[in-house]
Amino acid sequence: MKQIIFLRPAPYSDRINEKDLISGFDLIGLQKHDPEILVKDTETQNKIKMIFKKFKPVKIYSSPASRCTQTAELFNTYFEVSPFLNEIKFSLTGSLDAKFINKKEPDVNKLRIELVKAFVKNKTIEKPEEVILRINSFMQMIKNMDGNVVCISHAFIMKFYEIFFKKNGEITSSVLFLKSYDWTIKPYDFLGGFIVTVENHDMIPKVEIF
């Protein structure tokens, strides 16, 4: 049995000084702003220790983003950066209708579902076929590894990985990414994620909040 643990990074702020919510999301989505994790408090340290002790990973992979590599560093062991775990590249202002974004304090839950709708319609910078390709590429890279693997990534792309596993890697249409989850609900909390248990060559996904 092998377990692949997908983990969202430690707490960070997605609000940028002197920027409204939409502008801040856009800078992060376009990967022009790379937020860092907040103070490494005792609770964060204890969660990291618990995850390491529970799963004893033989390998840790991280998205190139600072908030992910800084989280990986808290494990105090070697980790490898993989662009396959990077967040999906998007722009809210470039993908959504003005009625969803021309508000002082927009509904983040509505923004999330409208962004996924835009994604399946090829209106985001990174297209569905590109995301599916890198998910497949990453899984090909780690599928023959022995032992548990921790993957530190981002909530948006992580949910796509989770859906990929639940569909046994058979994504026949990008619409599956929209229909397989209620996107009005926040996917994962900080240092939360899901576990993929691999046993007898079968992928059995299991979501667990850490």
mmCIF file of C-alpha atoms in Angstrom:
data_model
loop_
_atom_site.group_PDB
_atom_site.id
_atom_site.type_symbol
_atom_site.label_atom_id
_atom_site.label_comp_id
_atom_site.label_asym_id
_atom_site.label_seq_id
_atom_site.Cartn_x
_atom_site.Cartn_y
_atom_site.Cartn_z
ATOM 1 C CA MET A 1 0.000 0.000 0.000
ATOM 2 C CA LYS A 2 1.173 3.501 -0.851
ATOM 3 C CA GLN A 3 -0.339 6.828 0.105
ATOM 4 C CA ILE A 4 -0.042 10.077 -1.820
ATOM 5 C CA ILE A 5 -0.822 13.021 0.440
ATOM 6 C CA PHE A 6 -1.830 16.277 -1.236
ATOM 7 C CA LEU A 7 -1.381 19.175 1.146
ATOM 8 C CA ARG A 8 -2.290 22.840 0.913
ATOM 9 C CA PRO A 9 0.427 25.153 2.281
ATOM 10 C CA ALA A 10 0.616 26.740 5.728
ATOM 11 C CA PRO A 11 -1.478 29.898 6.317
ATOM 12 C CA TYR A 12 -0.752 32.931 4.143
ATOM 13 C CA SER A 13 -2.626 36.105 3.236
ATOM 14 C CA ASP A 14 -4.153 36.514 -0.224
ATOM 15 C CA ARG A 15 -4.871 40.186 0.454
ATOM 16 C CA ILE A 16 -2.326 42.582 -0.979
ATOM 17 C CA ASN A 17 -1.790 46.018 0.584
ATOM 18 C CA GLU A 18 -3.489 48.842 -1.331
ATOM 19 C CA LYS A 19 -5.144 46.343 -3.694
ATOM 20 C CA ASP A 20 -8.817 45.407 -3.809
ATOM 21 C CA LEU A 21 -9.788 41.739 -3.568
ATOM 22 C CA ILE A 22 -10.112 41.185 -7.328
ATOM 23 C CA SER A 23 -6.795 42.879 -8.128
ATOM 24 C CA GLY A 24 -5.084 40.806 -5.451
ATOM 25 C CA PHE A 25 -6.570 37.556 -6.725
ATOM 26 C CA ASP A 26 -5.538 38.488 -10.256
ATOM 27 C CA LEU A 27 -1.920 39.140 -9.292
ATOM 28 C CA ILE A 28 -1.752 35.793 -7.490
ATOM 29 C CA GLY A 29 -3.635 33.975 -10.277
ATOM 30 C CA LEU A 30 -1.310 35.456 -12.897
ATOM 31 C CA GLN A 31 1.589 34.417 -10.638
ATOM 32 C CA LYS A 32 2.872 37.980 -10.535
ATOM 33 C CA HIS A 33 2.590 38.049 -6.744
ATOM 34 C CA ASP A 34 3.980 35.235 -4.643
ATOM 35 C CA PRO A 35 2.689 35.462 -1.060
ATOM 36 C CA GLU A 36 4.759 34.001 1.744
ATOM 37 C CA ILE A 37 3.449 31.999 4.671
ATOM 38 C CA LEU A 38 2.682 33.840 7.884
ATOM 39 C CA VAL A 39 4.456 33.418 11.203
ATOM 40 C CA LYS A 40 5.466 29.801 11.725
ATOM 41 C CA ASP A 41 3.514 29.375 14.941
ATOM 42 C CA THR A 42 3.371 26.355 17.239
ATOM 43 C CA GLU A 43 0.107 25.087 15.731
ATOM 44 C CA THR A 44 1.612 25.057 12.238
ATOM 45 C CA GLN A 45 4.773 23.335 13.447
ATOM 46 C CA ASN A 46 2.749 20.690 15.308
ATOM 47 C CA LYS A 47 0.602 19.947 12.255
ATOM 48 C CA ILE A 48 3.707 19.492 10.105
ATOM 49 C CA LYS A 49 5.248 17.166 12.706
ATOM 50 C CA MET A 50 2.011 15.172 12.905
ATOM 51 C CA ILE A 51 1.844 14.735 9.141
ATOM 52 C CA PHE A 52 5.483 13.666 8.933
ATOM 53 C CA LYS A 53 5.160 11.225 11.841
ATOM 54 C CA LYS A 54 1.898 9.745 10.561
ATOM 55 C CA PHE A 55 2.892 9.186 6.938
ATOM 56 C CA LYS A 56 6.718 8.952 7.060
ATOM 57 C CA PRO A 57 7.066 10.126 3.441
ATOM 58 C CA VAL A 58 9.960 8.851 1.373
ATOM 59 C CA LYS A 59 9.598 11.861 -0.914
ATOM 60 C CA ILE A 60 8.228 15.390 -0.620
ATOM 61 C CA TYR A 61 7.329 17.441 -3.686
ATOM 62 C CA SER A 62 6.425 21.120 -3.673
ATOM 63 C CA SER A 63 4.959 23.627 -6.083
ATOM 64 C CA PRO A 64 7.546 26.301 -7.002
ATOM 65 C CA ALA A 65 5.472 28.988 -5.224
ATOM 66 C CA SER A 66 7.072 30.468 -2.095
ATOM 67 C CA ARG A 67 4.142 29.581 0.163
ATOM 68 C CA CYS A 68 4.601 25.932 -0.820
ATOM 69 C CA THR A 69 8.402 25.724 -0.660
ATOM 70 C CA GLN A 70 8.355 27.502 2.711
ATOM 71 C CA THR A 71 5.859 24.898 3.937
ATOM 72 C CA ALA A 72 8.062 22.109 2.592
ATOM 73 C CA GLU A 73 11.029 23.563 4.486
ATOM 74 C CA LEU A 74 9.136 23.088 7.755
ATOM 75 C CA PHE A 75 9.487 19.306 7.309
ATOM 76 C CA ASN A 76 13.248 19.754 7.847
ATOM 77 C CA THR A 77 14.141 17.220 5.189
ATOM 78 C CA TYR A 78 14.979 17.146 1.498
ATOM 79 C CA PHE A 79 12.198 18.101 -0.907
ATOM 80 C CA GLU A 80 11.956 18.523 -4.651
ATOM 81 C CA VAL A 81 10.220 21.324 -6.547
ATOM 82 C CA SER A 82 7.844 20.252 -9.312
ATOM 83 C CA PRO A 83 6.107 22.658 -11.740
ATOM 84 C CA PHE A 84 3.408 19.984 -12.167
ATOM 85 C CA LEU A 85 2.082 21.080 -8.750
ATOM 86 C CA ASN A 86 1.872 24.762 -9.583
ATOM 87 C CA GLU A 87 -1.475 26.538 -9.362
ATOM 88 C CA ILE A 88 -3.622 26.906 -12.467
ATOM 89 C CA LYS A 89 -2.803 30.198 -14.144
ATOM 90 C CA PHE A 90 -5.817 32.478 -14.448
ATOM 91 C CA SER A 91 -7.086 36.041 -14.461
ATOM 92 C CA LEU A 92 -10.478 36.870 -13.002
ATOM 93 C CA THR A 93 -10.775 40.098 -14.975
ATOM 94 C CA GLY A 94 -9.748 38.308 -18.157
ATOM 95 C CA SER A 95 -12.108 35.341 -17.705
ATOM 96 C CA LEU A 96 -15.276 36.497 -15.940
ATOM 97 C CA ASP A 97 -18.110 38.821 -16.905
ATOM 98 C CA ALA A 98 -17.939 42.284 -15.381
ATOM 99 C CA LYS A 99 -21.077 41.661 -13.305
ATOM 100 C CA PHE A 100 -19.117 39.197 -11.150
ATOM 101 C CA ILE A 101 -16.096 41.378 -10.509
ATOM 102 C CA ASN A 102 -17.277 44.996 -10.418
ATOM 103 C CA LYS A 103 -18.080 44.914 -6.733
ATOM 104 C CA LYS A 104 -16.214 46.311 -3.749
ATOM 105 C CA GLU A 105 -16.503 43.050 -1.809
ATOM 106 C CA PRO A 106 -17.483 40.287 -4.272
ATOM 107 C CA ASP A 107 -18.779 36.909 -3.147
ATOM 108 C CA VAL A 108 -15.692 34.672 -3.199
ATOM 109 C CA ASN A 109 -17.806 31.515 -3.436
ATOM 110 C CA LYS A 110 -19.539 32.817 -6.559
ATOM 111 C CA LEU A 111 -16.215 33.892 -8.032
ATOM 112 C CA ARG A 112 -14.866 30.380 -7.523
ATOM 113 C CA ILE A 113 -17.669 28.634 -9.368
ATOM 114 C CA GLU A 114 -17.681 31.204 -12.177
ATOM 115 C CA LEU A 115 -13.931 30.732 -12.564
ATOM 116 C CA VAL A 116 -14.357 26.971 -12.958
ATOM 117 C CA LYS A 117 -17.111 27.559 -15.510
ATOM 118 C CA ALA A 118 -14.735 29.821 -17.414
ATOM 119 C CA PHE A 119 -12.018 27.190 -17.164
ATOM 120 C CA VAL A 120 -14.100 24.431 -18.768
ATOM 121 C CA LYS A 121 -14.993 26.880 -21.549
ATOM 122 C CA ASN A 122 -11.291 27.528 -22.286
ATOM 123 C CA LYS A 123 -11.485 31.105 -21.030
ATOM 124 C CA THR A 124 -8.600 30.878 -18.561
ATOM 125 C CA ILE A 125 -4.923 31.375 -19.399
ATOM 126 C CA GLU A 126 -4.067 27.746 -18.666
ATOM 127 C CA LYS A 127 -6.423 25.483 -20.614
ATOM 128 C CA PRO A 128 -8.072 22.219 -19.456
ATOM 129 C CA GLU A 129 -5.960 20.066 -21.792
ATOM 130 C CA GLU A 130 -2.793 21.628 -20.362
ATOM 131 C CA VAL A 131 -3.898 20.921 -16.789
ATOM 132 C CA ILE A 132 -4.843 17.324 -17.624
ATOM 133 C CA LEU A 133 -1.477 16.850 -19.328
ATOM 134 C CA ARG A 134 0.513 17.982 -16.314
ATOM 135 C CA ILE A 135 -1.620 15.941 -13.913
ATOM 136 C CA ASN A 136 -0.959 12.862 -16.044
ATOM 137 C CA SER A 137 2.733 13.735 -16.302
ATOM 138 C CA PHE A 138 3.105 14.089 -12.543
ATOM 139 C CA MET A 139 1.351 10.799 -11.866
ATOM 140 C CA GLN A 140 3.536 9.005 -14.396
ATOM 141 C CA MET A 141 6.548 10.407 -12.548
ATOM 142 C CA ILE A 142 5.529 9.084 -9.118
ATOM 143 C CA LYS A 143 3.367 6.025 -9.854
ATOM 144 C CA ASN A 144 6.211 3.510 -9.529
ATOM 145 C CA MET A 145 7.698 5.020 -6.392
ATOM 146 C CA ASP A 146 7.715 2.899 -3.262
ATOM 147 C CA GLY A 147 6.544 4.489 -0.013
ATOM 148 C CA ASN A 148 4.395 7.483 0.823
ATOM 149 C CA VAL A 149 4.679 10.787 -1.004
ATOM 150 C CA VAL A 150 3.697 14.270 0.215
ATOM 151 C CA CYS A 151 2.734 16.821 -2.460
ATOM 152 C CA ILE A 152 2.456 20.455 -1.347
ATOM 153 C CA SER A 153 0.308 22.344 -3.801
ATOM 154 C CA HIS A 154 -2.666 24.738 -4.138
ATOM 155 C CA ALA A 155 -6.376 24.371 -3.409
ATOM 156 C CA PHE A 156 -7.582 24.927 -6.984
ATOM 157 C CA ILE A 157 -5.274 22.465 -8.752
ATOM 158 C CA MET A 158 -5.478 20.030 -5.825
ATOM 159 C CA LYS A 159 -9.228 19.682 -6.290
ATOM 160 C CA PHE A 160 -8.587 18.889 -9.955
ATOM 161 C CA TYR A 161 -6.106 16.191 -8.901
ATOM 162 C CA GLU A 162 -8.698 14.790 -6.499
ATOM 163 C CA ILE A 163 -11.359 14.643 -9.229
ATOM 164 C CA PHE A 164 -8.811 13.026 -11.545
ATOM 165 C CA PHE A 165 -8.274 10.216 -9.030
ATOM 166 C CA LYS A 166 -11.978 9.779 -8.352
ATOM 167 C CA LYS A 167 -12.485 9.323 -12.088
ATOM 168 C CA ASN A 168 -9.617 6.781 -12.165
ATOM 169 C CA GLY A 169 -7.626 9.088 -14.399
ATOM 170 C CA GLU A 170 -10.248 9.050 -17.123
ATOM 171 C CA ILE A 171 -11.175 12.675 -17.754
ATOM 172 C CA THR A 172 -13.243 12.411 -20.929
ATOM 173 C CA SER A 173 -14.393 16.030 -20.750
ATOM 174 C CA SER A 174 -13.298 19.092 -18.821
ATOM 175 C CA VAL A 175 -16.948 19.475 -17.745
ATOM 176 C CA LEU A 176 -16.239 16.708 -15.217
ATOM 177 C CA PHE A 177 -14.150 19.201 -13.272
ATOM 178 C CA LEU A 178 -17.229 21.400 -12.923
ATOM 179 C CA LYS A 179 -19.831 18.727 -12.217
ATOM 180 C CA SER A 180 -17.790 16.637 -9.780
ATOM 181 C CA TYR A 181 -17.635 19.206 -6.983
ATOM 182 C CA ASP A 182 -19.750 21.994 -5.509
ATOM 183 C CA TRP A 183 -17.386 24.893 -6.177
ATOM 184 C CA THR A 184 -19.371 27.255 -3.950
ATOM 185 C CA ILE A 185 -17.633 25.420 -1.081
ATOM 186 C CA LYS A 186 -14.019 26.189 -0.259
ATOM 187 C CA PRO A 187 -12.001 23.095 -1.277
ATOM 188 C CA TYR A 188 -9.401 22.835 1.533
ATOM 189 C CA ASP A 189 -8.231 24.724 4.581
ATOM 190 C CA PHE A 190 -4.586 25.640 5.131
ATOM 191 C CA LEU A 191 -2.551 22.467 5.749
ATOM 192 C CA GLY A 192 -5.599 20.485 4.674
ATOM 193 C CA GLY A 193 -5.877 18.193 1.728
ATOM 194 C CA PHE A 194 -6.615 14.645 0.698
ATOM 195 C CA ILE A 195 -5.015 11.224 0.603
ATOM 196 C CA VAL A 196 -4.865 8.852 -2.336
ATOM 197 C CA THR A 197 -4.405 5.277 -1.191
ATOM 198 C CA VAL A 198 -2.871 2.999 -3.813
ATOM 199 C CA GLU A 199 -3.454 -0.683 -3.182
ATOM 200 C CA ASN A 200 -3.300 -3.486 -5.740
ATOM 201 C CA HIS A 201 -2.860 -0.847 -8.465
ATOM 202 C CA ASP A 202 -6.211 0.748 -7.598
ATOM 203 C CA MET A 203 -6.483 4.428 -6.648
ATOM 204 C CA ILE A 204 -8.923 4.907 -3.771
ATOM 205 C CA PRO A 205 -9.227 8.606 -2.938
ATOM 206 C CA LYS A 206 -9.909 9.699 0.581
ATOM 207 C CA VAL A 207 -10.260 13.283 1.742
ATOM 208 C CA GLU A 208 -8.873 14.087 5.174
ATOM 209 C CA ILE A 209 -8.519 17.476 6.838
ATOM 210 C CA PHE A 210 -5.332 17.715 8.858
#
